PDB file of C-alpha atoms and ligand atoms in Angstrom:
ATOM      1  CA  UNK A   6     -65.252  49.128 -85.829  1.00 51.00           C
ATOM      2  CA  UNK A   7     -68.857  48.635 -86.836  1.00 63.00           C
ATOM      3  CA  UNK A   8     -69.556  49.256 -90.487  1.00 80.00           C
ATOM      4  CA  UNK A   9     -72.741  50.427 -92.066  1.00 93.00           C
ATOM      5  CA  UNK A  10     -74.970  47.900 -93.779  1.00 97.00           C
ATOM      6  CA  UNK A  11     -74.719  47.577 -97.546  1.00 98.00           C
ATOM      7  CA  UNK A  12     -77.800  47.974 -99.746  1.00 98.00           C
ATOM      8  CA  UNK A  13     -77.690  44.207-100.292  1.00 98.00           C
ATOM      9  CA  UNK A  14     -77.779  43.613 -96.528  1.00 98.00           C
ATOM     10  CA  UNK A  15     -80.612  46.103 -96.165  1.00 98.00           C
ATOM     11  CA  UNK A  16     -82.651  44.143 -98.731  1.00 98.00           C
ATOM     12  CA  UNK A  17     -82.826  41.370 -96.124  1.00 98.00           C
ATOM     13  CA  UNK A  18     -84.146  43.518 -93.306  1.00 97.00           C
ATOM     14  CA  UNK A  19     -86.217  46.240 -95.016  1.00 97.00           C
ATOM     15  CA  UNK A  20     -89.315  44.321 -96.105  1.00 97.00           C
ATOM     16  CA  UNK A  21     -91.613  47.076 -97.332  1.00 98.00           C
ATOM     17  CA  UNK A  22     -92.148  46.819-101.092  1.00 98.00           C
ATOM     18  CA  UNK A  23     -91.069  50.443-101.696  1.00 98.00           C
ATOM     19  CA  UNK A  24     -87.887  49.929 -99.672  1.00 98.00           C
ATOM     20  CA  UNK A  25     -87.146  46.845-101.736  1.00 98.00           C
ATOM     21  CA  UNK A  26     -87.596  48.788-104.978  1.00 98.00           C
ATOM     22  CA  UNK A  27     -85.405  51.687-103.853  1.00 98.00           C
ATOM     23  CA  UNK A  28     -82.626  49.355-102.754  1.00 98.00           C
ATOM     24  CA  UNK A  29     -82.784  47.401-105.990  1.00 98.00           C
ATOM     25  CA  UNK A  30     -82.610  50.580-108.066  1.00 99.00           C
ATOM     26  CA  UNK A  31     -79.682  51.835-105.968  1.00 98.00           C
ATOM     27  CA  UNK A  32     -77.757  48.626-106.576  1.00 98.00           C
ATOM     28  CA  UNK A  33     -78.623  48.548-110.270  1.00 98.00           C
ATOM     29  CA  UNK A  34     -77.796  52.187-111.006  1.00 98.00           C
ATOM     30  CA  UNK A  35     -74.988  52.523-108.455  1.00 98.00           C
ATOM     31  CA  UNK A  36     -76.774  55.596-107.214  1.00 98.00           C
ATOM     32  CA  UNK A  37     -78.116  56.836-103.915  1.00 98.00           C
ATOM     33  CA  UNK A  38     -79.181  60.186-105.297  1.00 99.00           C
ATOM     34  CA  UNK A  39     -82.652  61.667-105.031  1.00 99.00           C
ATOM     35  CA  UNK A  40     -83.153  64.938-106.857  1.00 99.00           C
ATOM     36  CA  UNK A  41     -85.531  67.416-105.290  1.00 99.00           C
ATOM     37  CA  UNK A  42     -87.374  68.992-108.224  1.00 98.00           C
ATOM     38  CA  UNK A  43     -88.446  72.226-106.577  1.00 98.00           C
ATOM     39  CA  UNK A  44     -89.388  73.971-109.817  1.00 98.00           C
ATOM     40  CA  UNK A  45     -92.615  75.822-110.464  1.00 98.00           C
ATOM     41  CA  UNK A  46     -93.694  74.798-113.968  1.00 98.00           C
ATOM     42  CA  UNK A  47     -94.485  71.463-115.563  1.00 98.00           C
ATOM     43  CA  UNK A  48     -92.050  72.143-118.382  1.00 98.00           C
ATOM     44  CA  UNK A  49     -89.160  72.700-115.975  1.00 98.00           C
ATOM     45  CA  UNK A  50     -90.150  69.607-114.007  1.00 99.00           C
ATOM     46  CA  UNK A  51     -90.235  67.360-117.072  1.00 99.00           C
ATOM     47  CA  UNK A  52     -87.017  68.801-118.497  1.00 98.00           C
ATOM     48  CA  UNK A  53     -85.261  68.224-115.187  1.00 99.00           C
ATOM     49  CA  UNK A  54     -86.626  64.676-114.894  1.00 99.00           C
ATOM     50  CA  UNK A  55     -85.406  63.918-118.418  1.00 98.00           C
ATOM     51  CA  UNK A  56     -81.904  65.184-117.605  1.00 98.00           C
ATOM     52  CA  UNK A  57     -81.406  63.625-114.187  1.00 98.00           C
ATOM     53  CA  UNK A  58     -83.570  60.523-114.660  1.00 98.00           C
ATOM     54  CA  UNK A  59     -80.715  58.161-115.613  1.00 98.00           C
ATOM     55  CA  UNK A  60     -78.778  59.075-112.452  1.00 98.00           C
ATOM     56  CA  UNK A  61     -81.393  58.940-109.687  1.00 99.00           C
ATOM     57  CA  UNK A  62     -83.289  56.419-107.582  1.00 99.00           C
ATOM     58  CA  UNK A  63     -86.205  58.791-107.005  1.00 99.00           C
ATOM     59  CA  UNK A  64     -87.436  62.223-107.983  1.00 99.00           C
ATOM     60  CA  UNK A  65     -88.766  64.200-105.035  1.00 99.00           C
ATOM     61  CA  UNK A  66     -91.598  66.548-105.875  1.00 99.00           C
ATOM     62  CA  UNK A  67     -93.527  69.357-104.222  1.00 98.00           C
ATOM     63  CA  UNK A  68     -96.441  69.304-106.649  1.00 98.00           C
ATOM     64  CA  UNK A  69     -98.196  72.108-104.797  1.00 98.00           C
ATOM     65  CA  UNK A  70     -95.581  74.621-106.016  1.00 98.00           C
ATOM     66  CA  UNK A  71     -96.367  73.971-109.675  1.00 98.00           C
ATOM     67  CA  UNK A  72     -98.291  76.879-111.187  1.00 98.00           C
ATOM     68  CA  UNK A  73     -99.763  74.753-113.981  1.00 98.00           C
ATOM     69  CA  UNK A  74    -100.330  71.351-112.373  1.00 98.00           C
ATOM     70  CA  UNK A  75    -102.503  69.122-114.497  1.00 98.00           C
ATOM     71  CA  UNK A  76    -103.003  65.412-113.945  1.00 96.00           C
ATOM     72  CA  UNK A  77    -102.704  64.655-117.666  1.00 97.00           C
ATOM     73  CA  UNK A  78    -100.027  67.180-118.642  1.00 98.00           C
ATOM     74  CA  UNK A  79     -97.858  66.852-115.535  1.00 98.00           C
ATOM     75  CA  UNK A  80     -98.289  63.401-114.074  1.00 98.00           C
ATOM     76  CA  UNK A  81     -98.700  61.216-117.160  1.00 98.00           C
ATOM     77  CA  UNK A  82     -95.407  62.325-118.789  1.00 98.00           C
ATOM     78  CA  UNK A  83     -93.677  62.278-115.405  1.00 98.00           C
ATOM     79  CA  UNK A  84     -94.818  58.678-114.890  1.00 98.00           C
ATOM     80  CA  UNK A  85     -93.514  57.814-118.356  1.00 98.00           C
ATOM     81  CA  UNK A  86     -90.104  59.266-117.512  1.00 99.00           C
ATOM     82  CA  UNK A  87     -90.076  57.367-114.217  1.00 99.00           C
ATOM     83  CA  UNK A  88     -90.697  54.144-116.125  1.00 98.00           C
ATOM     84  CA  UNK A  89     -88.225  54.986-118.896  1.00 98.00           C
ATOM     85  CA  UNK A  90     -85.378  55.780-116.490  1.00 98.00           C
ATOM     86  CA  UNK A  91     -86.411  53.502-113.605  1.00 98.00           C
ATOM     87  CA  UNK A  92     -86.902  55.911-110.702  1.00 99.00           C
ATOM     88  CA  UNK A  93     -89.653  56.332-108.106  1.00 99.00           C
ATOM     89  CA  UNK A  94     -91.803  59.385-107.410  1.00 99.00           C
ATOM     90  CA  UNK A  95     -91.482  60.736-103.863  1.00 99.00           C
ATOM     91  CA  UNK A  96     -94.062  63.410-103.093  1.00 99.00           C
ATOM     92  CA  UNK A  97     -92.687  65.521-100.263  1.00 99.00           C
ATOM     93  CA  UNK A  98     -96.088  66.587 -98.928  1.00 98.00           C
ATOM     94  CA  UNK A  99     -95.067  66.398 -95.264  1.00 98.00           C
ATOM     95  CA  UNK A 100     -98.587  65.611 -94.129  1.00 98.00           C
ATOM     96  CA  UNK A 101     -99.065  66.913 -90.595  1.00 98.00           C
ATOM     97  CA  UNK A 102    -102.728  66.580 -89.615  1.00 98.00           C
ATOM     98  CA  UNK A 103    -105.168  64.120 -88.090  1.00 98.00           C
ATOM     99  CA  UNK A 104    -105.681  60.888 -89.964  1.00 98.00           C
ATOM    100  CA  UNK A 105    -109.029  61.814 -91.492  1.00 98.00           C
ATOM    101  CA  UNK A 106    -107.765  65.117 -92.900  1.00 98.00           C
ATOM    102  CA  UNK A 107    -104.591  63.519 -94.216  1.00 98.00           C
ATOM    103  CA  UNK A 108    -106.655  60.840 -95.906  1.00 98.00           C
ATOM    104  CA  UNK A 109    -108.632  63.573 -97.690  1.00 98.00           C
ATOM    105  CA  UNK A 110    -105.498  65.539 -98.616  1.00 98.00           C
ATOM    106  CA  UNK A 111    -103.854  62.378 -99.896  1.00 98.00           C
ATOM    107  CA  UNK A 112    -106.789  61.216-102.020  1.00 98.00           C
ATOM    108  CA  UNK A 113    -108.718  64.291-103.139  1.00 98.00           C
ATOM    109  CA  UNK A 114    -108.087  67.923-104.076  1.00 98.00           C
ATOM    110  CA  UNK A 115    -106.133  69.102-107.084  1.00 97.00           C
ATOM    111  CA  UNK A 116    -103.217  66.693-106.819  1.00 98.00           C
ATOM    112  CA  UNK A 117    -104.777  63.294-106.084  1.00 98.00           C
ATOM    113  CA  UNK A 118    -101.419  62.161-104.670  1.00 98.00           C
ATOM    114  CA  UNK A 119    -102.597  58.625-103.915  1.00 98.00           C
ATOM    115  CA  UNK A 120    -103.094  58.078-107.659  1.00 98.00           C
ATOM    116  CA  UNK A 121     -99.485  58.476-108.648  1.00 98.00           C
ATOM    117  CA  UNK A 122     -96.922  58.822-105.829  1.00 98.00           C
ATOM    118  CA  UNK A 123     -94.759  55.794-105.057  1.00 98.00           C
ATOM    119  CA  UNK A 124     -94.162  57.158-101.569  1.00 98.00           C
ATOM    120  CA  UNK A 125     -94.770  60.282 -99.541  1.00 99.00           C
ATOM    121  CA  UNK A 126     -93.264  62.120 -96.634  1.00 99.00           C
ATOM    122  CA  UNK A 127     -95.331  62.648 -93.508  1.00 98.00           C
ATOM    123  CA  UNK A 128     -94.746  64.254 -90.173  1.00 98.00           C
ATOM    124  CA  UNK A 129     -95.513  61.980 -87.240  1.00 98.00           C
ATOM    125  CA  UNK A 130     -96.613  64.865 -85.040  1.00 98.00           C
ATOM    126  CA  UNK A 131    -100.238  63.618 -85.002  1.00 98.00           C
ATOM    127  CA  UNK A 132     -99.328  60.164 -83.759  1.00 98.00           C
ATOM    128  CA  UNK A 133     -99.316  56.550 -84.934  1.00 98.00           C
ATOM    129  CA  UNK A 134    -102.868  56.259 -86.267  1.00 98.00           C
ATOM    130  CA  UNK A 135    -102.519  59.374 -88.414  1.00 98.00           C
ATOM    131  CA  UNK A 136    -100.315  57.269 -90.713  1.00 98.00           C
ATOM    132  CA  UNK A 137    -102.876  54.517 -91.304  1.00 98.00           C
ATOM    133  CA  UNK A 138    -104.257  56.234 -94.420  1.00 98.00           C
ATOM    134  CA  UNK A 139    -101.054  55.773 -96.463  1.00 98.00           C
ATOM    135  CA  UNK A 140    -101.750  52.080 -96.876  1.00 94.00           C
ATOM    136  CA  UNK A 141    -101.284  51.897-100.660  1.00 92.00           C
ATOM    137  CA  UNK A 142     -97.942  53.727-100.720  1.00 97.00           C
ATOM    138  CA  UNK A 143     -94.983  53.899 -98.404  1.00 96.00           C
ATOM    139  CA  UNK A 144     -94.060  56.625 -95.982  1.00 98.00           C
ATOM    140  CA  UNK A 145     -90.751  58.244 -95.201  1.00 99.00           C
ATOM    141  CA  UNK A 146     -91.448  59.803 -91.820  1.00 99.00           C
ATOM    142  CA  UNK A 147     -89.948  63.165 -90.968  1.00 99.00           C
ATOM    143  CA  UNK A 148     -87.839  62.398 -87.907  1.00 98.00           C
ATOM    144  CA  UNK A 149     -85.441  65.333 -87.847  1.00 98.00           C
ATOM    145  CA  UNK A 150     -85.284  68.472 -89.978  1.00 98.00           C
ATOM    146  CA  UNK A 151     -82.310  70.203 -91.547  1.00 98.00           C
ATOM    147  CA  UNK A 152     -83.281  73.783 -90.779  1.00 98.00           C
ATOM    148  CA  UNK A 153     -81.696  75.950 -88.138  1.00 98.00           C
ATOM    149  CA  UNK A 154     -83.813  76.061 -84.969  1.00 98.00           C
ATOM    150  CA  UNK A 155     -85.945  73.032 -85.818  1.00 98.00           C
ATOM    151  CA  UNK A 156     -87.978  71.665 -82.911  1.00 98.00           C
ATOM    152  CA  UNK A 157     -86.978  68.081 -83.745  1.00 98.00           C
ATOM    153  CA  UNK A 158     -84.706  67.683 -80.723  1.00 98.00           C
ATOM    154  CA  UNK A 159     -83.318  64.362 -79.478  1.00 98.00           C
ATOM    155  CA  UNK A 160     -86.432  63.532 -77.469  1.00 98.00           C
ATOM    156  CA  UNK A 161     -88.765  64.266 -80.388  1.00 98.00           C
ATOM    157  CA  UNK A 162     -86.620  62.206 -82.719  1.00 98.00           C
ATOM    158  CA  UNK A 163     -86.630  59.281 -80.330  1.00 98.00           C
ATOM    159  CA  UNK A 164     -90.417  59.286 -80.100  1.00 98.00           C
ATOM    160  CA  UNK A 165     -90.790  59.821 -83.845  1.00 98.00           C
ATOM    161  CA  UNK A 166     -88.453  56.889 -84.487  1.00 98.00           C
ATOM    162  CA  UNK A 167     -90.622  54.622 -82.310  1.00 98.00           C
ATOM    163  CA  UNK A 168     -93.653  55.443 -84.451  1.00 98.00           C
ATOM    164  CA  UNK A 169     -91.682  54.977 -87.675  1.00 98.00           C
ATOM    165  CA  UNK A 170     -90.336  51.581 -86.564  1.00 98.00           C
ATOM    166  CA  UNK A 171     -93.689  50.264 -85.438  1.00 98.00           C
ATOM    167  CA  UNK A 172     -95.966  51.489 -88.231  1.00 98.00           C
ATOM    168  CA  UNK A 173     -96.302  49.069 -91.158  1.00 98.00           C
ATOM    169  CA  UNK A 174     -96.763  51.885 -93.698  1.00 98.00           C
ATOM    170  CA  UNK A 175     -93.468  53.514 -92.747  1.00 98.00           C
ATOM    171  CA  UNK A 176     -90.289  52.157 -94.298  1.00 98.00           C
ATOM    172  CA  UNK A 177     -87.952  55.081 -93.813  1.00 98.00           C
ATOM    173  CA  UNK A 178     -87.154  58.316 -92.116  1.00 98.00           C
ATOM    174  CA  UNK A 179     -85.906  61.735 -93.164  1.00 99.00           C
ATOM    175  CA  UNK A 180     -83.273  62.919 -90.730  1.00 98.00           C
ATOM    176  CA  UNK A 181     -79.959  64.583 -90.025  1.00 98.00           C
ATOM    177  CA  UNK A 182     -79.131  61.904 -87.457  1.00 98.00           C
ATOM    178  CA  UNK A 183     -78.663  58.137 -87.518  1.00 98.00           C
ATOM    179  CA  UNK A 184     -81.790  56.027 -87.354  1.00 98.00           C
ATOM    180  CA  UNK A 185     -82.167  52.248 -86.860  1.00 98.00           C
ATOM    181  CA  UNK A 186     -81.047  49.950 -89.697  1.00 97.00           C
ATOM    182  CA  UNK A 187     -84.564  48.593 -90.245  1.00 98.00           C
ATOM    183  CA  UNK A 188     -85.503  51.999 -91.682  1.00 98.00           C
ATOM    184  CA  UNK A 189     -84.074  53.577 -94.818  1.00 98.00           C
ATOM    185  CA  UNK A 190     -82.538  56.956 -94.056  1.00 98.00           C
ATOM    186  CA  UNK A 191     -83.096  59.909 -96.375  1.00 99.00           C
ATOM    187  CA  UNK A 192     -80.921  62.961 -95.846  1.00 98.00           C
ATOM    188  CA  UNK A 193     -81.695  66.337 -97.432  1.00 98.00           C
ATOM    189  CA  UNK A 194     -79.664  69.458 -96.760  1.00 98.00           C
ATOM    190  CA  UNK A 195     -76.878  68.258 -99.074  1.00 98.00           C
ATOM    191  CA  UNK A 196     -74.786  70.687-101.112  1.00 98.00           C
ATOM    192  CA  UNK A 197     -71.169  70.553-102.236  1.00 97.00           C
ATOM    193  CA  UNK A 198     -70.796  74.318-102.664  1.00 97.00           C
ATOM    194  CA  UNK A 199     -72.847  76.061 -99.973  1.00 96.00           C
ATOM    195  CA  UNK A 200     -73.160  75.877 -96.177  1.00 97.00           C
ATOM    196  CA  UNK A 201     -76.616  77.420 -96.058  1.00 98.00           C
ATOM    197  CA  UNK A 202     -79.170  79.415 -98.035  1.00 98.00           C
ATOM    198  CA  UNK A 203     -79.727  82.432 -95.811  1.00 98.00           C
ATOM    199  CA  UNK A 204     -83.251  81.147 -95.054  1.00 98.00           C
ATOM    200  CA  UNK A 205     -82.403  78.629 -92.362  1.00 98.00           C
ATOM    201  CA  UNK A 206     -81.382  75.693 -94.532  1.00 98.00           C
ATOM    202  CA  UNK A 207     -78.152  74.025 -93.338  1.00 98.00           C
ATOM    203  CA  UNK A 208     -76.026  71.977 -95.722  1.00 98.00           C
ATOM    204  CA  UNK A 209     -73.657  69.068 -95.307  1.00 98.00           C
ATOM    205  CA  UNK A 210     -71.655  67.077 -97.847  1.00 98.00           C
ATOM    206  CA  UNK A 211     -72.471  63.606 -99.170  1.00 98.00           C
ATOM    207  CA  UNK A 212     -69.344  62.414 -97.335  1.00 98.00           C
ATOM    208  CA  UNK A 213     -70.758  63.651 -94.021  1.00 98.00           C
ATOM    209  CA  UNK A 214     -74.127  62.009 -94.660  1.00 98.00           C
ATOM    210  CA  UNK A 215     -72.616  58.590 -95.375  1.00 98.00           C
ATOM    211  CA  UNK A 216     -69.784  58.489 -92.862  1.00 96.00           C
ATOM    212  CA  UNK A 217     -71.421  60.280 -89.933  1.00 97.00           C
ATOM    213  CA  UNK A 218     -75.101  59.383 -90.434  1.00 98.00           C
ATOM    214  CA  UNK A 219     -74.831  56.143 -92.411  1.00 98.00           C
ATOM    215  CA  UNK A 220     -77.543  57.521 -94.620  1.00 98.00           C
ATOM    216  CA  UNK A 221     -79.008  55.511 -97.463  1.00 98.00           C
ATOM    217  CA  UNK A 222     -80.107  58.288 -99.791  1.00 98.00           C
ATOM    218  CA  UNK A 223     -79.038  61.889-100.251  1.00 98.00           C
ATOM    219  CA  UNK A 224     -81.569  64.460-101.414  1.00 99.00           C
ATOM    220  CA  UNK A 225     -80.236  67.354-103.475  1.00 99.00           C
ATOM    221  CA  UNK A 226     -82.324  70.272-104.711  1.00 98.00           C
ATOM    222  CA  UNK A 227     -80.687  73.564-105.610  1.00 98.00           C
ATOM    223  CA  UNK A 228     -77.245  71.993-105.913  1.00 98.00           C
ATOM    224  CA  UNK A 229     -78.609  70.320-109.041  1.00 98.00           C
ATOM    225  CA  UNK A 230     -81.604  72.151-110.489  1.00 98.00           C
ATOM    226  CA  UNK A 231     -79.941  75.579-110.114  1.00 98.00           C
ATOM    227  CA  UNK A 232     -76.678  74.411-111.677  1.00 98.00           C
ATOM    228  CA  UNK A 233     -75.801  75.630-115.171  1.00 98.00           C
ATOM    229  CA  UNK A 234     -75.755  72.006-116.286  1.00 98.00           C
ATOM    230  CA  UNK A 235     -78.217  70.035-114.182  1.00 98.00           C
ATOM    231  CA  UNK A 236     -77.337  66.719-115.776  1.00 98.00           C
ATOM    232  CA  UNK A 237     -73.615  67.156-115.149  1.00 98.00           C
ATOM    233  CA  UNK A 238     -74.322  68.237-111.593  1.00 98.00           C
ATOM    234  CA  UNK A 239     -76.549  65.205-110.984  1.00 98.00           C
ATOM    235  CA  UNK A 240     -73.715  63.008-112.224  1.00 98.00           C
ATOM    236  CA  UNK A 241     -71.281  64.781-109.880  1.00 98.00           C
ATOM    237  CA  UNK A 242     -73.565  64.204-106.874  1.00 98.00           C
ATOM    238  CA  UNK A 243     -74.265  60.639-107.946  1.00 98.00           C
ATOM    239  CA  UNK A 244     -70.555  59.834-108.098  1.00 98.00           C
ATOM    240  CA  UNK A 245     -69.822  61.675-104.838  1.00 98.00           C
ATOM    241  CA  UNK A 246     -72.689  59.839-103.118  1.00 98.00           C
ATOM    242  CA  UNK A 247     -71.641  56.439-104.380  1.00 98.00           C
ATOM    243  CA  UNK A 248     -67.989  56.994-103.457  1.00 98.00           C
ATOM    244  CA  UNK A 249     -69.031  58.120 -99.973  1.00 98.00           C
ATOM    245  CA  UNK A 250     -71.278  55.072 -99.607  1.00 98.00           C
ATOM    246  CA  UNK A 251     -68.550  52.666-100.696  1.00 97.00           C
ATOM    247  CA  UNK A 252     -66.064  54.386 -98.416  1.00 96.00           C
ATOM    248  CA  UNK A 253     -68.396  53.897 -95.467  1.00 95.00           C
ATOM    249  CA  UNK A 254     -68.764  50.137 -95.992  1.00 94.00           C
TER     250      UNK A 254
HETATM  251  O1  LIG B   4     -85.459  68.485 -93.058  1.00 57.76           O
HETATM  252  C1  LIG B   4     -85.698  68.607 -94.249  1.00 57.76           C
HETATM  253  C2  LIG B   4     -86.614  67.769 -94.892  1.00 57.76           C
HETATM  254  C3  LIG B   4     -86.822  67.922 -96.256  1.00 57.76           C
HETATM  255  S1  LIG B   4     -87.805  66.760 -97.055  1.00 57.76           S
HETATM  256  N1  LIG B   4     -85.052  69.547 -94.991  1.00 57.76           N
HETATM  257  C4  LIG B   4     -85.266  69.718 -96.331  1.00 57.76           C
HETATM  258  O2  LIG B   4     -84.619  70.582 -96.930  1.00 57.76           O
HETATM  259  N2  LIG B   4     -86.205  68.932 -96.976  1.00 57.76           N
HETATM  260  C5  LIG B   4     -86.536  69.146 -98.401  1.00 57.76           C
HETATM  261  O3  LIG B   4     -85.382  68.873 -99.178  1.00 57.76           O
HETATM  262  C6  LIG B   4     -86.975  70.573 -98.760  1.00 57.76           C
HETATM  263  O4  LIG B   4     -88.376  70.693 -98.699  1.00 57.76           O
HETATM  264  C7  LIG B   4     -86.451  70.741-100.174  1.00 57.76           C
HETATM  265  O5  LIG B   4     -87.416  70.273-101.101  1.00 57.76           O
HETATM  266  C8  LIG B   4     -85.229  69.837-100.241  1.00 57.76           C
HETATM  267  C9  LIG B   4     -83.900  70.551-100.055  1.00 57.76           C
HETATM  268  O6  LIG B   4     -83.670  71.417-101.107  1.00 57.76           O
HETATM  269  P1  LIG B   4     -82.254  72.186-101.309  1.00 57.76           P
HETATM  270  O7  LIG B   4     -82.509  73.087-102.467  1.00 57.76           O
HETATM  271  O8  LIG B   4     -81.973  72.950-100.059  1.00 57.76           O
HETATM  272  O9  LIG B   4     -81.236  71.121-101.595  1.00 57.76           O
END
């Protein structure tokens, strides 16, 4: 039976500098957990980052949901926490426009994402060249979505995967299905307690993501930041994710 590749083996075939960093952090921290910090104030964001920081490889943000975003008050302390606890910042912007517009959205506006994100998510709906603008960061391409009724069917995913594999700025994909080993796989829609959220989100377990999808990283939002004890919950998901990974080797 074919086994999934270890993080060490992936270091040899995933050349992008961001992929290398993520794999090294995973090995060092024995973690494949990314926490999705979908909170709406800077204080909540920083408190969450402080609690979960020791347990994660990356913190996934949606900075456009913060009501008080401020480059100095939000990003500088967040960067400090990322350095202190050794995790990357993944801005889940899901860019989905023509290259020129994405370049503007990435560089200008309120959030100036290109100034601070280690990597971003982007749809590939606008085609290969639309991803050229993310030259100074890495991209995790959205290949398949977790929500009920998503249009990312097998044909779409196949075409999206071709773009992801061929574009030098793309080192990974976000999906609910297997993708080629040369890409790092990120899988959201992970929750140990719930099957869905009543708004279309569909959940699987860490075990499913590692054994069935051979994922590299699980992304957990509400399962952690809504828990009574976010730090304890992060530890629970970290241990579950690492056990599932080791079991799939
Ligand atoms: O297909 C996807 C892709 C992403 S990036 N499905 C998702 O849920 N996400 C994101 O993962 C979503 O935007 C949210 O930030 C997180 C899941 O959050 P949870 O609270 O449902 O765990």
